[in-house]
Amino acid sequence: DAGVTQSPTHLIKTRGQQVTLRCSPKSGHDTVSWYQQALGQGPQFIFQYYEEEERQRGNFPDRFSGHQFPNYSSELNVNALLLGDSALYLCASSRGQNNSPLHFGNGTRLTVT
Amino acid sequence: AQSVTQPDIHITVSEGASLELRCNYSYGATPYLFWYVQSPGQGLQLLLKYFSGDTLVQGIKGFEAEFKRSQSSFNLRKRSVHWSDAAEYFCAVAGGGNKLTFGTGTQLKVEL
């Protein structure tokens, strides 16, 4: 039984470019959340998708957008990349939205130069 | 707004010694609390969770945590640390709808 899988594992982009990160949730999970973890910091909540809709959003600009597909997988898109967007992006899945424990993937390391 | 404070950025313990990592939270209602561990280059693994009931919760790998409402704390403990426990530990509180707010983490180093 595969856990949460994320792709790619590493990515290097230039300022101003756009990036798409992908996440497949753990089998049986229908809710996907995205977190940004800057170096030396704890993860920060970006947004959450359930039933293909954004249900909650953290304090991130509109440059950050996402999508959830019918098979529950999800994408995170970031436009007009800034140097400050360099971070580990973590995807987490859960069953429903009732504070069931999150299962995290290993993340995508994004470097913006 | 909810928040989590982990006062210790780094902690070093000897293998076989006991461990306590501190966590203080701020949340208006009854909190849902979690401890996660992160090894280098990895995602976060859930150690234990507190939702309600018994204030002492047991987790994986011999870890336990105690919820103290009067102190707004949820400290993580282990009786005997193993070298493989070296990692970063995050405390988190859940608001509505499974949105987690994390602390800044405590880096644990284990001396052999």
Coordinates of C-alpha atoms in Angstrom, one line a residue:
Chain A
D1 CA 0.0 0.0 0.0
A2 CA 1.7 3.1 -1.2
G3 CA 1.8 6.1 1.0
V4 CA 1.7 9.7 -0.2
T5 CA 3.9 10.2 -3.3
Q6 CA 5.1 13.5 -4.6
S7 CA 6.9 14.4 -7.8
P8 CA 9.4 15.6 -8.7
T9 CA 11.7 15.2 -5.7
H10 CA 13.9 18.2 -6.6
L11 CA 13.3 21.1 -8.9
I12 CA 15.3 24.2 -9.9
K13 CA 13.6 27.2 -11.4
T14 CA 14.4 30.8 -12.3
R15 CA 12.7 33.8 -10.9
G16 CA 9.5 34.7 -12.7
Q17 CA 8.9 31.1 -14.0
Q18 CA 6.0 28.9 -13.1
V19 CA 6.1 25.5 -11.5
T20 CA 3.7 22.6 -11.0
L21 CA 4.2 20.0 -8.2
R22 CA 2.2 16.8 -8.0
C23 CA 0.8 14.6 -5.3
S24 CA -0.9 11.3 -5.1
P25 CA -2.6 10.6 -1.7
K26 CA -2.4 7.5 0.3
S27 CA -4.9 4.9 -0.7
G28 CA -8.3 5.5 0.9
H29 CA -7.7 9.2 1.5
D30 CA -9.8 11.8 -0.2
T31 CA -8.4 15.1 1.2
V32 CA -5.1 16.7 0.2
S33 CA -3.3 19.5 1.9
W34 CA -0.2 21.4 0.9
Y35 CA 2.4 22.9 3.2
Q36 CA 5.5 25.0 2.6
Q37 CA 8.5 24.4 4.8
A38 CA 11.3 27.0 4.6
L39 CA 14.7 26.0 5.8
G40 CA 14.8 25.8 9.6
Q41 CA 11.1 26.4 9.9
G42 CA 8.0 24.3 10.6
P43 CA 5.6 23.6 7.8
Q44 CA 3.1 26.3 6.9
F45 CA -0.3 25.5 5.6
I46 CA -1.0 26.6 2.0
F47 CA -4.4 25.2 1.2
Q48 CA -6.5 22.1 1.4
Y49 CA -8.6 20.3 -1.3
Y50 CA -11.6 18.1 -0.8
E51 CA -14.1 17.0 -3.4
E52 CA -12.1 18.8 -6.0
E53 CA -12.6 22.2 -4.3
E54 CA -10.3 24.4 -2.3
R55 CA -11.8 24.2 1.2
Q56 CA -9.3 26.1 3.3
R57 CA -6.5 28.5 2.5
G58 CA -3.6 29.8 4.5
N59 CA -1.9 33.2 4.3
F60 CA -0.4 32.7 0.8
P61 CA -0.8 35.0 -2.2
D62 CA -2.9 34.2 -5.3
R63 CA 0.3 33.1 -7.1
F64 CA -0.2 29.8 -5.3
S65 CA -3.0 27.8 -6.7
G66 CA -4.0 24.2 -6.9
H67 CA -6.3 21.6 -8.2
Q68 CA -7.7 18.2 -7.2
F69 CA -8.6 15.6 -9.7
P70 CA -11.4 13.0 -9.5
N71 CA -8.9 10.3 -8.4
Y72 CA -8.0 12.6 -5.4
S73 CA -4.5 13.4 -6.7
S74 CA -3.6 17.1 -6.6
E75 CA -1.3 19.7 -8.1
L76 CA 0.2 22.8 -6.6
N77 CA 1.0 25.6 -9.0
V78 CA 3.1 28.6 -8.2
N79 CA 3.4 31.5 -10.7
A80 CA 5.9 34.3 -11.0
L81 CA 8.4 32.5 -8.7
L82 CA 10.3 34.6 -6.2
L83 CA 13.6 33.7 -4.5
G84 CA 11.6 33.4 -1.2
D85 CA 9.5 30.6 -2.7
S86 CA 12.5 28.3 -2.3
A87 CA 11.4 25.6 0.2
L88 CA 10.4 22.0 0.7
Y89 CA 6.8 21.6 -0.4
L90 CA 5.0 18.9 1.5
C91 CA 1.8 17.2 0.5
A92 CA -0.4 15.5 3.1
S93 CA -3.4 13.4 2.7
S94 CA -6.2 12.4 5.1
R95 CA -9.6 10.8 5.2
G96 CA -12.1 13.5 5.4
Q97 CA -11.8 16.8 7.2
N98 CA -12.5 15.7 10.8
N99 CA -8.9 16.1 12.2
S100 CA -7.9 12.6 11.2
P101 CA -4.1 12.3 11.2
L102 CA -2.3 13.7 8.2
H103 CA 0.1 11.4 6.2
F104 CA 2.9 13.3 4.6
G105 CA 4.9 12.7 1.5
N106 CA 8.7 13.2 1.3
G107 CA 8.2 16.5 -0.3
T108 CA 9.5 18.4 -3.4
R109 CA 12.6 20.5 -2.8
L110 CA 12.1 23.7 -4.9
T111 CA 15.1 26.0 -5.5
V112 CA 14.5 29.3 -7.2
T113 CA 17.6 31.1 -8.6
Chain B
A1 CA -5.5 32.4 16.0
Q2 CA -3.9 29.2 17.0
S3 CA -0.1 28.9 17.6
V4 CA 2.5 26.5 18.8
T5 CA 5.8 27.4 20.6
Q6 CA 8.7 25.0 20.9
P7 CA 11.1 26.8 23.1
D8 CA 14.1 24.5 22.5
I9 CA 15.7 24.9 19.0
H10 CA 18.4 22.3 19.7
I11 CA 18.7 19.5 22.3
T12 CA 21.6 17.1 22.8
V13 CA 21.2 14.0 24.9
S14 CA 23.3 10.9 25.4
E15 CA 22.1 7.6 24.1
G16 CA 20.1 5.8 26.8
A17 CA 19.2 9.0 28.6
S18 CA 15.7 10.3 29.0
L19 CA 14.2 13.0 26.8
E20 CA 11.6 15.7 27.1
L21 CA 10.7 18.1 24.3
R22 CA 8.6 21.0 25.2
C23 CA 5.5 22.3 23.4
N24 CA 3.1 25.1 24.3
Y25 CA 0.0 25.8 22.3
S26 CA -2.5 28.6 22.1
Y27 CA -6.0 27.6 20.9
G28 CA -9.4 28.8 22.0
A29 CA -11.2 25.5 22.2
T30 CA -10.3 22.0 23.1
P31 CA -7.2 21.3 21.0
Y32 CA -6.3 18.5 18.8
L33 CA -2.5 18.0 19.3
F34 CA 0.1 16.1 17.4
W35 CA 3.8 15.3 17.4
Y36 CA 5.6 14.6 14.2
V37 CA 9.2 13.6 13.5
Q38 CA 11.2 14.5 10.4
S39 CA 14.4 12.8 9.4
P40 CA 16.7 14.6 6.9
G41 CA 15.3 14.8 3.4
Q42 CA 12.1 13.1 4.5
G43 CA 8.5 14.0 5.1
L44 CA 6.9 14.1 8.5
Q45 CA 5.9 10.9 10.4
L46 CA 3.2 11.0 13.0
L47 CA 4.4 9.9 16.5
L48 CA 1.2 10.4 18.4
K49 CA -1.9 12.4 18.8
Y50 CA -4.2 13.8 21.4
F51 CA -7.9 14.3 20.7
S52 CA -9.6 13.8 24.1
G53 CA -9.7 11.5 27.1
D54 CA -6.6 10.2 28.8
T55 CA -4.1 13.0 29.0
L56 CA -1.1 10.7 28.7
V57 CA -0.9 9.3 25.2
Q58 CA 1.3 6.6 23.9
G59 CA 2.9 6.7 20.4
I60 CA 5.2 4.8 18.2
K61 CA 8.9 4.2 18.9
G62 CA 8.4 4.4 22.7
F63 CA 7.3 8.0 22.7
E64 CA 4.6 9.4 25.0
A65 CA 3.2 12.9 25.5
E66 CA 1.2 14.4 28.3
F67 CA -1.5 17.0 27.7
K68 CA -1.8 19.6 30.5
R69 CA -4.6 22.0 29.9
S70 CA -3.7 24.3 32.8
Q71 CA -0.2 24.8 31.4
S72 CA -1.3 24.8 27.7
S73 CA 1.5 22.2 27.2
F74 CA 1.9 18.9 25.3
N75 CA 5.4 17.8 26.1
L76 CA 6.9 14.8 24.4
R77 CA 8.9 12.2 26.4
K78 CA 11.0 9.1 26.0
R79 CA 12.6 7.1 28.7
S80 CA 15.7 5.9 26.9
V81 CA 16.8 7.6 23.7
H82 CA 18.4 5.6 20.8
W83 CA 20.8 7.0 18.3
S84 CA 18.2 6.5 15.6
D85 CA 16.0 9.1 17.3
A86 CA 18.2 11.9 16.1
A87 CA 15.8 14.0 13.9
E88 CA 13.7 17.1 14.0
Y89 CA 10.5 17.0 16.1
F90 CA 7.5 19.2 15.4
C91 CA 4.5 19.8 17.6
A92 CA 1.3 20.8 15.9
V93 CA -2.2 21.9 16.8
A94 CA -5.2 21.3 14.5
G95 CA -7.9 23.9 13.9
G96 CA -11.1 23.3 12.2
G97 CA -11.1 21.0 9.1
N98 CA -7.7 19.4 9.7
K99 CA -5.6 22.5 9.2
L100 CA -2.4 22.1 11.2
T101 CA -0.3 24.9 12.7
F102 CA 3.2 23.7 13.5
G103 CA 5.9 24.9 15.8
T104 CA 9.4 25.8 14.5
G105 CA 10.7 22.4 15.6
T106 CA 13.3 21.0 17.9
Q107 CA 16.5 19.4 16.5
L108 CA 17.5 16.4 18.5
K109 CA 21.1 15.2 18.5
V110 CA 22.1 12.0 20.2
E111 CA 25.6 11.5 21.5
L112 CA 26.9 7.9 21.5

